[in-house]
Tab-separated table of C-alpha atoms and ligand atoms in Angstrom:
chain	number	residue	atom	x	y	z
A	10	UNK	CA	138.859	-27.433	187.632
A	11	UNK	CA	138.137	-25.926	191.045
A	12	UNK	CA	141.122	-25.640	193.337
A	13	UNK	CA	141.266	-28.020	196.307
A	14	UNK	CA	140.737	-26.444	199.729
A	15	UNK	CA	143.459	-26.138	202.363
A	16	UNK	CA	142.688	-25.192	205.956
A	17	UNK	CA	144.932	-24.847	208.944
A	18	UNK	CA	145.031	-22.884	212.174
A	19	UNK	CA	147.333	-21.691	214.919
A	20	UNK	CA	146.630	-20.552	218.480
A	21	UNK	CA	147.411	-16.973	219.538
A	22	UNK	CA	149.165	-18.089	222.683
A	23	UNK	CA	152.395	-16.093	222.343
A	24	UNK	CA	155.439	-16.161	220.093
A	25	UNK	CA	155.677	-18.012	216.808
A	26	UNK	CA	158.567	-20.478	217.048
A	27	UNK	CA	160.754	-22.499	214.705
A	28	UNK	CA	158.614	-25.614	215.334
A	29	UNK	CA	155.506	-23.763	214.117
A	30	UNK	CA	157.384	-22.425	211.120
A	31	UNK	CA	159.098	-25.609	209.957
A	32	UNK	CA	156.240	-27.932	210.929
A	33	UNK	CA	153.393	-25.906	209.457
A	34	UNK	CA	153.736	-22.260	208.356
A	35	UNK	CA	156.366	-22.958	205.699
A	36	UNK	CA	153.871	-25.316	204.045
A	37	UNK	CA	151.070	-22.784	204.471
A	38	UNK	CA	153.085	-20.238	202.498
A	39	UNK	CA	153.973	-22.650	199.677
A	40	UNK	CA	150.451	-24.065	199.285
A	41	UNK	CA	149.011	-20.621	198.529
A	42	UNK	CA	150.178	-20.922	194.905
A	43	UNK	CA	148.022	-23.892	193.965
A	44	UNK	CA	145.214	-24.194	196.499
A	45	UNK	CA	142.300	-22.245	197.942
A	46	UNK	CA	143.834	-21.570	201.346
A	47	UNK	CA	142.210	-20.504	204.605
A	48	UNK	CA	144.340	-19.953	207.674
A	49	UNK	CA	142.787	-19.245	211.037
A	50	UNK	CA	144.032	-17.657	214.215
A	51	UNK	CA	142.061	-19.727	216.699
A	52	UNK	CA	141.321	-17.540	219.696
A	53	UNK	CA	138.515	-19.787	221.025
A	54	UNK	CA	141.083	-22.586	221.303
A	55	UNK	CA	143.444	-20.295	223.225
A	56	UNK	CA	140.841	-20.067	226.018
A	57	UNK	CA	141.190	-23.755	226.898
A	58	UNK	CA	144.297	-23.242	229.065
A	59	UNK	CA	144.750	-20.573	231.761
A	60	UNK	CA	145.355	-17.268	229.952
A	61	UNK	CA	145.550	-13.535	230.409
A	62	UNK	CA	142.419	-11.805	229.039
A	63	UNK	CA	144.189	-8.576	228.013
A	64	UNK	CA	146.964	-10.452	226.243
A	65	UNK	CA	144.714	-12.663	224.130
A	66	UNK	CA	143.501	-9.851	221.857
A	67	UNK	CA	147.016	-8.420	221.523
A	68	UNK	CA	148.424	-11.858	220.724
A	69	UNK	CA	145.789	-12.371	218.047
A	70	UNK	CA	146.834	-9.243	216.126
A	71	UNK	CA	150.517	-9.901	216.761
A	72	UNK	CA	150.219	-13.408	215.336
A	73	UNK	CA	148.474	-12.060	212.256
A	74	UNK	CA	151.376	-9.673	211.710
A	75	UNK	CA	153.834	-12.534	212.189
A	76	UNK	CA	152.020	-14.748	209.703
A	77	UNK	CA	151.990	-11.954	207.121
A	78	UNK	CA	155.690	-11.316	207.728
A	79	UNK	CA	156.366	-14.987	206.952
A	80	UNK	CA	154.513	-14.698	203.632
A	81	UNK	CA	150.842	-15.473	204.308
A	82	UNK	CA	148.504	-13.358	202.171
A	83	UNK	CA	146.075	-11.224	204.157
A	84	UNK	CA	143.005	-12.394	202.276
A	85	UNK	CA	143.704	-15.993	203.285
A	86	UNK	CA	143.603	-15.125	206.986
A	87	UNK	CA	140.675	-15.159	209.385
A	88	UNK	CA	140.098	-14.941	213.120
A	89	UNK	CA	138.104	-17.850	214.528
A	90	UNK	CA	135.858	-15.806	216.831
A	91	UNK	CA	134.830	-13.624	213.868
A	92	UNK	CA	133.311	-16.765	212.341
A	93	UNK	CA	130.993	-17.909	215.137
A	94	UNK	CA	129.666	-20.788	212.997
A	95	UNK	CA	132.764	-22.780	214.087
A	96	UNK	CA	131.495	-22.801	217.656
A	97	UNK	CA	127.958	-23.614	216.586
A	98	UNK	CA	129.054	-26.551	214.430
A	99	UNK	CA	131.279	-27.659	217.283
A	100	UNK	CA	128.220	-28.095	219.526
A	101	UNK	CA	126.537	-30.226	216.884
A	102	UNK	CA	129.669	-32.334	216.321
A	103	UNK	CA	130.052	-32.861	220.083
A	104	UNK	CA	127.033	-35.098	219.618
A	105	UNK	CA	128.920	-37.164	217.008
A	106	UNK	CA	132.031	-37.759	219.097
A	107	UNK	CA	132.362	-40.088	222.065
A	108	UNK	CA	133.478	-38.930	225.484
A	109	UNK	CA	135.902	-41.878	225.752
A	110	UNK	CA	137.645	-40.897	222.515
A	111	UNK	CA	138.260	-37.385	223.831
A	112	UNK	CA	139.699	-38.569	227.155
A	113	UNK	CA	142.199	-40.721	225.211
A	114	UNK	CA	143.684	-37.806	223.234
A	115	UNK	CA	147.397	-37.372	223.994
A	116	UNK	CA	147.184	-33.583	223.968
A	117	UNK	CA	144.319	-33.666	226.477
A	118	UNK	CA	146.299	-35.963	228.773
A	119	UNK	CA	149.422	-33.762	228.517
A	120	UNK	CA	147.651	-30.461	228.934
A	121	UNK	CA	145.302	-31.539	231.699
A	122	UNK	CA	148.310	-32.642	233.735
A	123	UNK	CA	150.114	-29.349	232.935
A	124	UNK	CA	147.262	-27.259	234.350
A	125	UNK	CA	148.255	-28.181	237.907
A	126	UNK	CA	151.999	-27.737	237.151
A	127	UNK	CA	151.401	-24.161	235.986
A	128	UNK	CA	150.766	-23.433	239.630
A	129	UNK	CA	147.359	-21.805	239.155
A	130	UNK	CA	144.870	-24.405	240.265
A	131	UNK	CA	144.046	-27.759	238.831
A	132	UNK	CA	140.911	-26.694	237.025
A	133	UNK	CA	140.543	-28.702	233.807
A	134	UNK	CA	137.768	-27.236	231.663
A	135	UNK	CA	135.321	-29.067	229.414
A	136	UNK	CA	136.734	-26.730	226.743
A	137	UNK	CA	140.084	-28.504	226.997
A	138	UNK	CA	138.368	-31.871	226.648
A	139	UNK	CA	136.285	-30.903	223.630
A	140	UNK	CA	139.118	-28.864	222.021
A	141	UNK	CA	139.539	-31.477	219.235
A	142	UNK	CA	135.835	-31.230	218.332
A	143	UNK	CA	136.202	-27.477	217.782
A	144	UNK	CA	139.279	-28.266	215.700
A	145	UNK	CA	137.239	-30.781	213.666
A	146	UNK	CA	134.647	-28.041	213.095
A	147	UNK	CA	137.345	-25.613	211.904
A	148	UNK	CA	138.317	-28.132	209.275
A	149	UNK	CA	134.998	-29.686	208.264
A	150	UNK	CA	133.064	-26.424	207.994
A	151	UNK	CA	135.207	-25.524	204.940
A	152	UNK	CA	135.169	-29.085	203.575
A	153	UNK	CA	138.957	-28.870	203.528
A	154	UNK	CA	140.793	-31.493	201.477
A	155	UNK	CA	144.190	-30.881	203.067
A	156	UNK	CA	145.366	-29.735	206.485
A	157	UNK	CA	149.047	-28.714	206.749
A	158	UNK	CA	150.125	-29.300	210.364
A	159	UNK	CA	152.991	-30.633	212.459
A	160	UNK	CA	153.161	-34.319	213.416
A	161	UNK	CA	151.783	-33.539	216.902
A	162	UNK	CA	148.371	-32.968	215.292
A	163	UNK	CA	148.122	-36.423	213.699
A	164	UNK	CA	145.759	-37.797	216.343
A	165	UNK	CA	143.473	-34.763	216.073
A	166	UNK	CA	143.301	-35.242	212.319
A	167	UNK	CA	142.354	-38.890	212.749
A	168	UNK	CA	139.614	-37.883	215.170
A	169	UNK	CA	138.350	-35.312	212.664
A	170	UNK	CA	138.039	-38.030	210.024
A	171	UNK	CA	136.234	-40.259	212.523
A	172	UNK	CA	133.737	-37.542	213.381
A	173	UNK	CA	133.183	-36.777	209.695
A	174	UNK	CA	132.648	-40.449	208.940
A	175	UNK	CA	130.222	-40.913	211.832
A	176	UNK	CA	128.259	-37.854	210.721
A	177	UNK	CA	128.194	-39.014	207.094
A	178	UNK	CA	126.941	-42.465	208.157
A	179	UNK	CA	124.262	-40.914	210.332
A	180	UNK	CA	122.913	-38.640	207.605
A	181	UNK	CA	123.311	-41.287	204.924
A	182	UNK	CA	125.496	-39.315	202.517
A	183	UNK	CA	129.096	-38.240	201.946
A	184	UNK	CA	128.455	-34.759	203.285
A	185	UNK	CA	131.796	-33.931	204.906
A	186	UNK	CA	135.056	-34.382	203.028
A	187	UNK	CA	137.505	-36.626	204.923
A	188	UNK	CA	140.544	-34.328	205.232
A	189	UNK	CA	144.159	-35.421	204.884
A	190	UNK	CA	147.062	-34.090	206.947
A	191	UNK	CA	150.001	-32.605	205.019
A	192	UNK	CA	153.445	-32.691	206.625
A	193	UNK	CA	156.697	-30.944	205.812
A	194	UNK	CA	160.043	-32.813	205.673
A	195	UNK	CA	160.598	-31.692	209.272
A	196	UNK	CA	157.250	-32.355	210.952
A	197	UNK	CA	158.633	-32.431	214.467
A	198	UNK	CA	161.180	-29.922	215.745
A	199	UNK	CA	162.463	-30.643	219.236
A	200	UNK	CA	163.252	-28.288	222.100
A	201	UNK	CA	166.954	-27.408	222.023
A	202	UNK	CA	166.938	-27.236	225.842
A	203	UNK	CA	165.420	-30.704	226.178
A	204	UNK	CA	165.443	-32.691	222.926
A	205	UNK	CA	163.270	-35.417	224.444
A	206	UNK	CA	160.264	-33.076	224.060
A	207	UNK	CA	158.895	-31.089	221.130
A	208	UNK	CA	159.638	-27.403	220.771
A	209	UNK	CA	156.627	-25.716	222.334
A	210	UNK	CA	155.406	-22.516	223.909
A	211	UNK	CA	153.552	-24.242	226.713
A	212	UNK	CA	156.700	-25.855	228.141
A	213	UNK	CA	158.274	-22.462	228.972
A	214	UNK	CA	160.622	-19.901	227.405
A	215	UNK	CA	163.725	-22.015	227.050
A	216	UNK	CA	161.810	-24.680	225.151
A	217	UNK	CA	161.188	-22.643	222.041
A	218	UNK	CA	163.157	-20.385	219.719
A	219	UNK	CA	161.049	-17.495	218.510
A	220	UNK	CA	161.197	-16.609	214.794
A	221	UNK	CA	161.057	-12.943	215.821
A	222	UNK	CA	163.585	-12.982	218.673
A	223	UNK	CA	166.721	-10.824	218.582
A	224	UNK	CA	169.715	-12.390	216.808
A	225	UNK	CA	171.725	-12.537	220.013
A	226	UNK	CA	169.057	-14.507	221.802
A	227	UNK	CA	168.657	-16.971	218.937
A	228	UNK	CA	172.425	-17.488	218.759
A	229	UNK	CA	172.648	-17.991	222.513
A	230	UNK	CA	169.812	-20.495	222.610
A	231	UNK	CA	171.393	-22.546	219.838
A	232	UNK	CA	174.863	-22.330	221.426
A	233	UNK	CA	173.468	-23.809	224.621
A	234	UNK	CA	171.543	-26.586	222.837
A	235	UNK	CA	171.774	-29.980	224.496
A	236	UNK	CA	173.635	-32.363	222.186
A	237	UNK	CA	174.555	-35.629	223.943
A	238	UNK	CA	173.253	-36.531	227.340
A	239	UNK	CA	175.134	-39.138	229.336
A	240	UNK	CA	176.075	-42.245	227.408
A	241	UNK	CA	176.686	-41.835	223.712
A	242	UNK	CA	175.427	-44.585	221.455
A	243	UNK	CA	177.927	-44.676	218.579
A	244	UNK	CA	175.403	-46.304	216.266
A	245	UNK	CA	172.677	-43.770	216.728
A	246	UNK	CA	172.695	-40.012	216.485
A	247	UNK	CA	171.341	-38.442	219.685
A	248	UNK	CA	168.016	-36.599	219.486
A	249	UNK	CA	169.698	-33.258	220.247
A	250	UNK	CA	172.292	-33.578	217.469
A	251	UNK	CA	169.686	-34.858	215.051
A	252	UNK	CA	167.481	-31.870	215.865
A	253	UNK	CA	170.268	-29.417	214.943
A	254	UNK	CA	170.837	-31.277	211.666
A	255	UNK	CA	167.083	-31.076	210.992
A	256	UNK	CA	167.108	-27.321	211.601
A	257	UNK	CA	169.952	-26.834	209.117
A	258	UNK	CA	168.108	-28.946	206.543
A	259	UNK	CA	164.845	-27.092	207.175
A	260	UNK	CA	166.619	-23.771	206.553
A	261	UNK	CA	167.657	-25.144	203.163
A	262	UNK	CA	171.398	-25.019	203.913
A	263	UNK	CA	171.944	-28.380	202.230
A	264	UNK	CA	175.627	-28.010	201.336
A	265	UNK	CA	176.561	-27.351	204.958
A	266	UNK	CA	174.232	-30.170	206.023
A	267	UNK	CA	176.044	-32.690	203.786
A	268	UNK	CA	179.501	-31.525	204.882
A	269	UNK	CA	178.644	-31.703	208.585
A	270	UNK	CA	177.020	-35.097	208.161
A	271	UNK	CA	180.187	-36.375	206.485
A	272	UNK	CA	182.212	-35.129	209.467
A	273	UNK	CA	179.757	-36.811	211.799
A	274	UNK	CA	180.013	-40.123	209.957
A	275	UNK	CA	183.806	-39.952	210.141
A	276	UNK	CA	183.545	-39.257	213.879
A	277	UNK	CA	185.190	-35.847	213.601
A	278	UNK	CA	182.248	-33.491	213.943
A	279	UNK	CA	182.773	-30.641	216.392
A	280	UNK	CA	179.504	-29.721	218.079
A	281	UNK	CA	180.592	-26.083	218.211
A	282	UNK	CA	180.738	-26.090	214.385
A	283	UNK	CA	177.352	-27.738	214.170
A	284	UNK	CA	175.881	-25.088	216.456
A	285	UNK	CA	177.546	-22.206	214.585
A	286	UNK	CA	176.135	-23.380	211.273
A	287	UNK	CA	172.695	-23.969	212.815
A	288	UNK	CA	172.662	-20.457	214.267
A	289	UNK	CA	173.779	-18.748	211.065
A	290	UNK	CA	171.309	-20.760	208.953
A	291	UNK	CA	168.424	-19.833	211.252
A	292	UNK	CA	169.448	-16.175	211.389
A	293	UNK	CA	169.639	-15.946	207.624
A	294	UNK	CA	166.176	-17.471	207.347
A	295	UNK	CA	164.473	-15.183	209.878
A	296	UNK	CA	166.117	-11.913	208.833
A	297	UNK	CA	163.730	-11.077	205.964
A	298	UNK	CA	160.725	-12.022	208.134
A	299	UNK	CA	161.859	-9.685	210.856
A	300	UNK	CA	162.434	-6.874	208.353
A	301	UNK	CA	159.014	-7.395	206.791
A	302	UNK	CA	157.396	-7.276	210.225
A	303	UNK	CA	158.822	-3.799	210.823
A	304	UNK	CA	157.263	-2.639	207.539
A	305	UNK	CA	153.896	-4.241	208.285
A	306	UNK	CA	153.733	-2.609	211.701
A	307	UNK	CA	153.747	0.777	210.016
A	308	UNK	CA	150.262	0.056	208.606
A	309	UNK	CA	148.586	-1.585	211.557
A	310	UNK	CA	145.120	-0.137	211.146
A	311	UNK	CA	144.982	-1.181	207.530
A	312	UNK	CA	145.673	-4.761	208.510
A	313	UNK	CA	142.892	-4.949	211.065
A	314	UNK	CA	140.388	-3.766	208.457
A	315	UNK	CA	141.693	-6.227	205.884
A	316	UNK	CA	141.554	-9.207	208.236
A	317	UNK	CA	138.057	-8.304	209.364
A	318	UNK	CA	136.942	-8.244	205.751
A	319	UNK	CA	138.755	-11.483	204.818
A	320	UNK	CA	137.121	-13.140	207.869
A	321	UNK	CA	133.770	-11.860	206.602
A	322	UNK	CA	134.394	-13.361	203.135
A	323	UNK	CA	135.593	-16.699	204.513
A	324	UNK	CA	132.593	-16.759	206.866
A	325	UNK	CA	130.216	-17.052	203.910
A	326	UNK	CA	131.470	-20.584	203.234
A	327	UNK	CA	131.025	-21.508	206.909
A	328	UNK	CA	127.477	-20.132	206.967
A	329	UNK	CA	126.513	-22.161	203.910
A	330	UNK	CA	127.851	-25.412	205.414
A	331	UNK	CA	126.187	-24.794	208.769
A	332	UNK	CA	122.853	-24.155	207.062
A	333	UNK	CA	123.064	-27.523	205.319
A	334	UNK	CA	124.133	-29.272	208.540
A	335	UNK	CA	121.153	-27.851	210.424
A	336	UNK	CA	118.853	-29.117	207.720
A	337	UNK	CA	120.407	-32.591	207.932
A	338	UNK	CA	120.205	-32.915	211.721
A	339	UNK	CA	116.651	-31.651	212.166
A	340	UNK	CA	117.257	-28.156	213.529
A	341	UNK	CA	115.162	-25.186	212.517
A	342	UNK	CA	116.652	-23.016	209.813
A	343	UNK	CA	115.013	-19.652	210.325
A	344	UNK	CA	116.545	-16.380	209.269
A	345	UNK	CA	115.641	-13.605	211.725
B	30	AMP	P1	150.253	-24.258	217.968
B	30	AMP	O1	151.307	-23.275	218.269
B	30	AMP	O2	150.177	-25.371	218.974
B	30	AMP	O3	148.918	-23.631	217.664
B	30	AMP	O4	150.702	-24.989	216.607
B	30	AMP	C1	150.559	-24.433	215.322
B	30	AMP	C2	151.116	-25.368	214.280
B	30	AMP	O5	152.510	-25.606	214.495
B	30	AMP	C3	150.456	-26.770	214.294
B	30	AMP	O6	150.298	-27.198	212.948
B	30	AMP	C4	151.459	-27.633	214.993
B	30	AMP	O7	151.381	-28.989	214.593
B	30	AMP	C5	152.776	-27.017	214.546
B	30	AMP	N1	153.833	-27.263	215.541
B	30	AMP	C6	153.839	-26.835	216.826
B	30	AMP	N2	154.969	-27.228	217.457
B	30	AMP	C7	155.690	-27.940	216.540
B	30	AMP	C8	156.961	-28.600	216.575
B	30	AMP	N3	157.719	-28.608	217.669
B	30	AMP	N4	157.409	-29.210	215.454
B	30	AMP	C9	156.637	-29.192	214.316
B	30	AMP	N5	155.443	-28.582	214.222
B	30	AMP	C10	154.961	-27.961	215.304
B	31	LIG	N1	145.280	-27.794	217.575
B	31	LIG	C1	146.130	-27.071	216.692
B	31	LIG	C2	147.488	-26.840	217.389
B	31	LIG	O1	147.590	-26.791	218.584
B	31	LIG	C3	145.558	-25.747	216.285
B	31	LIG	C4	144.313	-25.913	215.481
B	31	LIG	C5	143.041	-25.558	215.849
B	31	LIG	C6	144.222	-26.439	214.158
B	31	LIG	N2	142.188	-25.807	214.839
B	31	LIG	C7	142.863	-26.346	213.793
B	31	LIG	C8	145.158	-26.954	213.256
B	31	LIG	C9	142.418	-26.773	212.546
B	31	LIG	C10	144.693	-27.384	212.013
B	31	LIG	C11	143.347	-27.310	211.649
B	31	LIG	O2	148.434	-26.671	216.730
């Protein structure tokens, strides 16, 4: 039987953090055993917020190295802008998605209000608004069955299914597969500096812990994690403490997790112990990734060639789907 298809993507907007790893990448690595996996570095998406032109290309290659260091196979990787069919399908799907639906997306509301806060100007591009349609194209163009992502992407996945359904109804057949989101056991990692928000690059440096940061920095960030703020509700673990427990669990340090939880339930947990264990669990996890990255960096040119050729291979699937879509929607299908 043919393997089911898995597709997911990440933006080259800077460091890879523990939220990315535990919410998505860890699943990406594991799924490679049993599925036909395609993982994209989505540089078109990274243009939707103010960005530095010179850094974008560097970040794209850096992220590819990081993904490989975490265990993603090179031939499963592609760069979005090397598969221009995503953008072409996105235009077509824009016509199968309502404007109102896009303005109601949480990420659009958050990010469009952040644009002004970033101090540049308050220019909100149409690209930011139609971001989820490009995401739907990333997924639907490969007829992906499963999409491993963090919980913050749930609404985008629902929109993707809506678009697919609307398209299928319009063309009168089940053309696009309705994809399902796949979550890890820790689908939302919070910022250690402010546990009321998710760990994220866009909120600023103290709001994420990079997988490739120096040990000292990681330890320091975890040591200064916010645990309880103000009043403590004895019946409910605070978000900050819960987040540290989640990190320990995500690292697979289950014995320490159980012991600390027992202390917590007896009311004798010391937060300094919790933080020490969190830091050592995280450091143990990231060490092999950091070592592998050093090795990979020795063969940089090789990697660029490999990713260009894997993008070329993956593109063939996208071209086939786009050809069929054009046929279905009444566009000319001429090969020049
Ligand atoms: P991004 O860095 O926004 O391109 O996200 C890449 C992947 O990481 C997506 O699947 C996100 O859902 C996931 N992700 C990002 N931040 C978090 C977080 N704080 N917790 C869990 N997953 C996350
Ligand atoms: N929007 C996703 C994020 O910010 C990134 C993304 C773009 C994506 N295209 C995708 C994720 C397709 C899954 C599938 O994390």
